Amino acid sequence: MTQRNAASTPEADGVRARRVRDALTAAFEPARLEILDESSRHAHHVAMTRGPEAGATETHFRVYLVSRLFEGVNRVNRSRMVHDALGYEFGSGLHALALTLRTPEEESALA
Amino acid sequence: MSETIKQQIQNEIDTNPVVLFMKGDADFPQCGFSARVVQILEHVGVPFKSVNVLADASIRQGIKDFSNWPTIPQLYVKGEFVGGCDIVTEMYQAGELQALLKEKNIALTAAS
């Protein structure tokens, strides 16, 4: 099962992507961190074509994050930790954040 | 979030064993993430109540505050927050969603 397709999608490098990377790096000391900007795949959505946010960019991200801090933490709370670290982004136009959050042990078990 | 909205959400999750707060309805989801969760629930064969947050702006914001969760869809089982699209997908793939429904004594209608 493919969790992501990093080979064909470049690492995001927009203004928000860089803020997200800095915030997650500071908060989670990641063993691995990948941030993909999938906004263009959602650009046709109603909210993206009409209204106050029409034409907004950097609205949909996918994050793959491996950190020791997730050890002993359930799925919901892992996501909440990430949401908390990125609170500002949700308040400023980030719509969707697809998260794959693993501990180093879970990550190596997949290899 | 007003007390009325909070009561309304609490009532939905108290009176329906499985509730999906989503964009659009189960027959016509308005968002890919919502659509995926509908697909999973239908594949598992669990009856669920869907609440279209696009139909009510106060519910749309209210459910985010209620769950302390910034995105939609959101799945509740027996009054408990399960997660959004990523978590439901991961749980389904690991067989954990089916196990949770069984543990909560929720009858499935179709073979999965």
Tab-separated table of C-alpha atoms in Angstrom:
chain	number	residue	atom	x	y	z
A	1	MET	CA	0.000	0.000	0.000
A	2	THR	CA	1.398	3.360	-0.996
A	3	GLN	CA	1.242	5.981	1.722
A	4	ARG	CA	2.701	8.751	-0.361
A	5	ASN	CA	4.353	9.418	-3.614
A	6	ALA	CA	7.326	11.508	-2.717
A	7	ALA	CA	9.189	10.585	-5.872
A	8	SER	CA	6.836	12.467	-8.150
A	9	THR	CA	5.802	15.315	-5.847
A	10	PRO	CA	8.431	17.885	-4.919
A	11	GLU	CA	8.878	18.946	-1.312
A	12	ALA	CA	6.752	22.017	-0.694
A	13	ASP	CA	8.698	25.251	-0.477
A	14	GLY	CA	6.102	28.029	-0.221
A	15	VAL	CA	5.917	30.547	2.599
A	16	ARG	CA	3.486	28.474	4.647
A	17	ALA	CA	5.311	25.238	3.892
A	18	ARG	CA	8.487	26.738	5.289
A	19	ARG	CA	6.676	27.945	8.410
A	20	VAL	CA	5.163	24.473	8.849
A	21	ARG	CA	8.567	22.859	8.444
A	22	ASP	CA	10.147	25.207	10.990
A	23	ALA	CA	7.334	24.710	13.504
A	24	LEU	CA	7.337	20.920	13.211
A	25	THR	CA	11.109	20.709	13.303
A	26	ALA	CA	11.181	22.772	16.494
A	27	ALA	CA	8.333	20.885	18.165
A	28	PHE	CA	9.063	17.276	17.221
A	29	GLU	CA	12.793	16.816	16.556
A	30	PRO	CA	11.718	14.697	13.581
A	31	ALA	CA	13.606	11.607	12.526
A	32	ARG	CA	11.912	12.248	9.211
A	33	LEU	CA	9.756	15.072	7.907
A	34	GLU	CA	8.175	15.460	4.489
A	35	ILE	CA	5.757	18.215	3.563
A	36	LEU	CA	3.819	18.110	0.325
A	37	ASP	CA	1.650	20.927	-0.978
A	38	GLU	CA	-1.436	19.355	-2.562
A	39	SER	CA	-3.363	22.615	-2.895
A	40	SER	CA	-3.493	22.490	-6.671
A	41	ARG	CA	-5.425	19.214	-6.487
A	42	HIS	CA	-8.162	21.010	-4.547
A	43	ALA	CA	-8.158	24.326	-6.402
A	44	HIS	CA	-11.486	23.565	-8.080
A	45	HIS	CA	-13.360	23.264	-4.754
A	46	VAL	CA	-16.114	25.776	-4.204
A	47	ALA	CA	-14.362	27.423	-1.261
A	48	MET	CA	-11.270	27.883	-3.426
A	49	THR	CA	-13.036	29.436	-6.394
A	50	ARG	CA	-15.602	31.705	-4.711
A	51	GLY	CA	-15.766	33.866	-1.631
A	52	PRO	CA	-13.122	35.468	0.546
A	53	GLU	CA	-10.531	32.774	0.015
A	54	ALA	CA	-10.815	32.532	-3.750
A	55	GLY	CA	-7.461	31.947	-5.315
A	56	ALA	CA	-5.763	31.188	-2.009
A	57	THR	CA	-2.644	29.043	-2.267
A	58	GLU	CA	-1.024	26.688	0.254
A	59	THR	CA	-4.375	25.481	1.574
A	60	HIS	CA	-3.911	21.692	1.500
A	61	PHE	CA	-0.843	19.951	2.860
A	62	ARG	CA	0.247	16.396	3.413
A	63	VAL	CA	2.766	15.789	6.179
A	64	TYR	CA	4.758	12.668	6.890
A	65	LEU	CA	6.402	12.946	10.288
A	66	VAL	CA	8.405	10.445	12.292
A	67	SER	CA	9.189	11.404	15.873
A	68	ARG	CA	9.997	9.777	19.204
A	69	LEU	CA	7.496	12.124	20.810
A	70	PHE	CA	4.679	9.971	19.413
A	71	GLU	CA	5.730	6.983	21.491
A	72	GLY	CA	2.896	5.877	23.754
A	73	VAL	CA	0.507	8.446	22.233
A	74	ASN	CA	-2.680	7.329	20.440
A	75	ARG	CA	-3.627	8.444	16.933
A	76	VAL	CA	-6.000	11.214	17.908
A	77	ASN	CA	-3.558	12.744	20.356
A	78	ARG	CA	-0.653	12.528	17.901
A	79	SER	CA	-2.698	14.577	15.461
A	80	ARG	CA	-3.685	16.999	18.220
A	81	MET	CA	-0.008	17.551	19.022
A	82	VAL	CA	0.573	18.510	15.389
A	83	HIS	CA	-2.553	20.672	15.259
A	84	ASP	CA	-1.383	22.485	18.377
A	85	ALA	CA	2.042	23.117	16.882
A	86	LEU	CA	0.367	24.543	13.770
A	87	GLY	CA	-2.493	26.427	15.396
A	88	TYR	CA	-1.650	29.659	13.654
A	89	GLU	CA	-1.870	28.058	10.206
A	90	PHE	CA	-5.426	26.816	10.744
A	91	GLY	CA	-6.410	30.312	11.763
A	92	SER	CA	-4.914	31.779	8.617
A	93	GLY	CA	-6.228	29.779	5.711
A	94	LEU	CA	-4.912	26.229	6.047
A	95	HIS	CA	-7.871	24.024	5.107
A	96	ALA	CA	-6.640	20.488	5.148
A	97	LEU	CA	-3.746	18.663	6.670
A	98	ALA	CA	-3.321	14.996	5.844
A	99	LEU	CA	-1.109	13.469	8.502
A	100	THR	CA	0.917	10.291	8.668
A	101	LEU	CA	2.504	10.247	12.112
A	102	ARG	CA	4.773	7.455	13.259
A	103	THR	CA	7.339	6.587	15.858
A	104	PRO	CA	10.797	5.519	14.640
A	105	GLU	CA	9.955	1.920	15.637
A	106	GLU	CA	6.749	1.915	13.605
A	107	GLU	CA	8.638	3.410	10.690
A	108	SER	CA	11.359	0.769	10.755
A	109	ALA	CA	8.763	-2.007	11.092
A	110	LEU	CA	7.452	-0.935	7.679
A	111	ALA	CA	10.811	-1.222	5.966
B	1	MET	CA	-19.704	28.026	20.577
B	2	SER	CA	-23.197	28.652	21.867
B	3	GLU	CA	-24.812	26.310	24.375
B	4	THR	CA	-27.529	25.539	21.802
B	5	ILE	CA	-25.040	24.339	19.198
B	6	LYS	CA	-23.174	22.334	21.798
B	7	GLN	CA	-26.446	20.676	22.861
B	8	GLN	CA	-27.366	20.005	19.255
B	9	ILE	CA	-24.038	18.250	18.584
B	10	GLN	CA	-24.190	16.363	21.871
B	11	ASN	CA	-27.684	15.208	20.981
B	12	GLU	CA	-26.543	13.916	17.564
B	13	ILE	CA	-23.741	11.826	19.033
B	14	ASP	CA	-25.870	10.627	21.963
B	15	THR	CA	-28.781	9.459	19.848
B	16	ASN	CA	-26.898	7.940	16.906
B	17	PRO	CA	-24.315	5.172	17.441
B	18	VAL	CA	-22.221	6.269	14.450
B	19	VAL	CA	-22.196	9.887	13.304
B	20	LEU	CA	-20.139	11.424	10.533
B	21	PHE	CA	-19.842	15.201	10.426
B	22	MET	CA	-18.992	15.817	6.801
B	23	LYS	CA	-19.144	18.191	3.852
B	24	GLY	CA	-22.154	17.281	1.741
B	25	ASP	CA	-24.232	14.205	2.439
B	26	ALA	CA	-23.494	10.516	2.110
B	27	ASP	CA	-25.023	10.364	-1.375
B	28	PHE	CA	-23.218	13.436	-2.593
B	29	PRO	CA	-20.086	14.277	-0.601
B	30	GLN	CA	-18.642	17.710	-1.383
B	31	CYS	CA	-15.075	16.960	-0.389
B	32	GLY	CA	-12.685	14.115	-1.178
B	33	PHE	CA	-11.825	13.503	2.476
B	34	SER	CA	-15.484	13.234	3.445
B	35	ALA	CA	-16.119	11.006	0.432
B	36	ARG	CA	-13.385	8.616	1.492
B	37	VAL	CA	-14.789	8.154	4.989
B	38	VAL	CA	-18.282	7.545	3.569
B	39	GLN	CA	-16.796	4.941	1.245
B	40	ILE	CA	-15.041	3.185	4.129
B	41	LEU	CA	-18.140	3.160	6.345
B	42	GLU	CA	-20.224	1.809	3.481
B	43	HIS	CA	-17.621	-0.809	2.684
B	44	VAL	CA	-17.477	-1.923	6.309
B	45	GLY	CA	-21.277	-2.028	6.224
B	46	VAL	CA	-22.005	0.133	9.231
B	47	PRO	CA	-25.155	2.256	9.275
B	48	PHE	CA	-24.347	5.874	10.112
B	49	LYS	CA	-25.952	9.257	10.465
B	50	SER	CA	-24.331	11.974	8.407
B	51	VAL	CA	-24.460	15.631	9.337
B	52	ASN	CA	-23.763	18.054	6.510
B	53	VAL	CA	-21.758	20.883	8.042
B	54	LEU	CA	-22.069	22.931	4.866
B	55	ALA	CA	-25.785	23.268	5.582
B	56	ASP	CA	-25.141	25.112	8.852
B	57	ALA	CA	-22.200	27.450	9.435
B	58	SER	CA	-22.633	27.301	13.210
B	59	ILE	CA	-22.323	23.502	13.192
B	60	ARG	CA	-19.371	23.723	10.821
B	61	GLN	CA	-17.441	25.852	13.304
B	62	GLY	CA	-19.139	24.309	16.331
B	63	ILE	CA	-17.994	20.763	15.645
B	64	LYS	CA	-14.375	21.945	15.365
B	65	ASP	CA	-14.612	23.560	18.793
B	66	PHE	CA	-16.593	20.670	20.259
B	67	SER	CA	-14.029	18.060	19.211
B	68	ASN	CA	-10.992	20.308	19.491
B	69	TRP	CA	-10.205	19.195	15.949
B	70	PRO	CA	-9.610	21.708	13.150
B	71	THR	CA	-10.781	19.782	10.107
B	72	ILE	CA	-13.783	17.946	8.676
B	73	PRO	CA	-14.797	15.086	8.330
B	74	GLN	CA	-15.074	13.904	11.925
B	75	LEU	CA	-16.313	10.471	12.958
B	76	TYR	CA	-18.006	9.690	16.276
B	77	VAL	CA	-18.787	6.179	17.520
B	78	LYS	CA	-20.979	5.772	20.604
B	79	GLY	CA	-20.351	9.352	21.605
B	80	GLU	CA	-16.574	9.094	21.268
B	81	PHE	CA	-14.468	11.016	18.787
B	82	VAL	CA	-12.615	8.536	16.562
B	83	GLY	CA	-10.813	10.868	14.187
B	84	GLY	CA	-10.776	12.393	10.737
B	85	CYS	CA	-10.044	10.953	7.326
B	86	ASP	CA	-6.422	9.891	7.950
B	87	ILE	CA	-7.175	8.136	11.208
B	88	VAL	CA	-10.294	6.391	9.917
B	89	THR	CA	-8.355	5.249	6.838
B	90	GLU	CA	-5.428	3.939	8.896
B	91	MET	CA	-7.763	2.183	11.308
B	92	TYR	CA	-9.728	0.623	8.476
B	93	GLN	CA	-6.574	-0.625	6.778
B	94	ALA	CA	-5.324	-2.105	10.043
B	95	GLY	CA	-8.694	-3.728	10.806
B	96	GLU	CA	-9.001	-1.549	13.911
B	97	LEU	CA	-12.124	0.253	12.779
B	98	GLN	CA	-13.981	-3.021	12.345
B	99	ALA	CA	-12.685	-4.138	15.765
B	100	LEU	CA	-13.863	-0.908	17.370
B	101	LEU	CA	-17.370	-1.280	15.929
B	102	LYS	CA	-17.515	-4.866	17.140
B	103	GLU	CA	-16.292	-3.868	20.592
B	104	LYS	CA	-18.999	-1.202	20.740
B	105	ASN	CA	-21.625	-3.771	19.711
B	106	ILE	CA	-22.593	-2.012	16.522
B	107	ALA	CA	-24.269	-4.338	14.053
B	108	LEU	CA	-22.995	-4.327	10.491
B	109	THR	CA	-25.459	-4.645	7.647
B	110	ALA	CA	-23.228	-5.949	4.885
B	111	ALA	CA	-20.397	-8.417	4.628
B	112	SER	CA	-17.095	-6.588	4.680
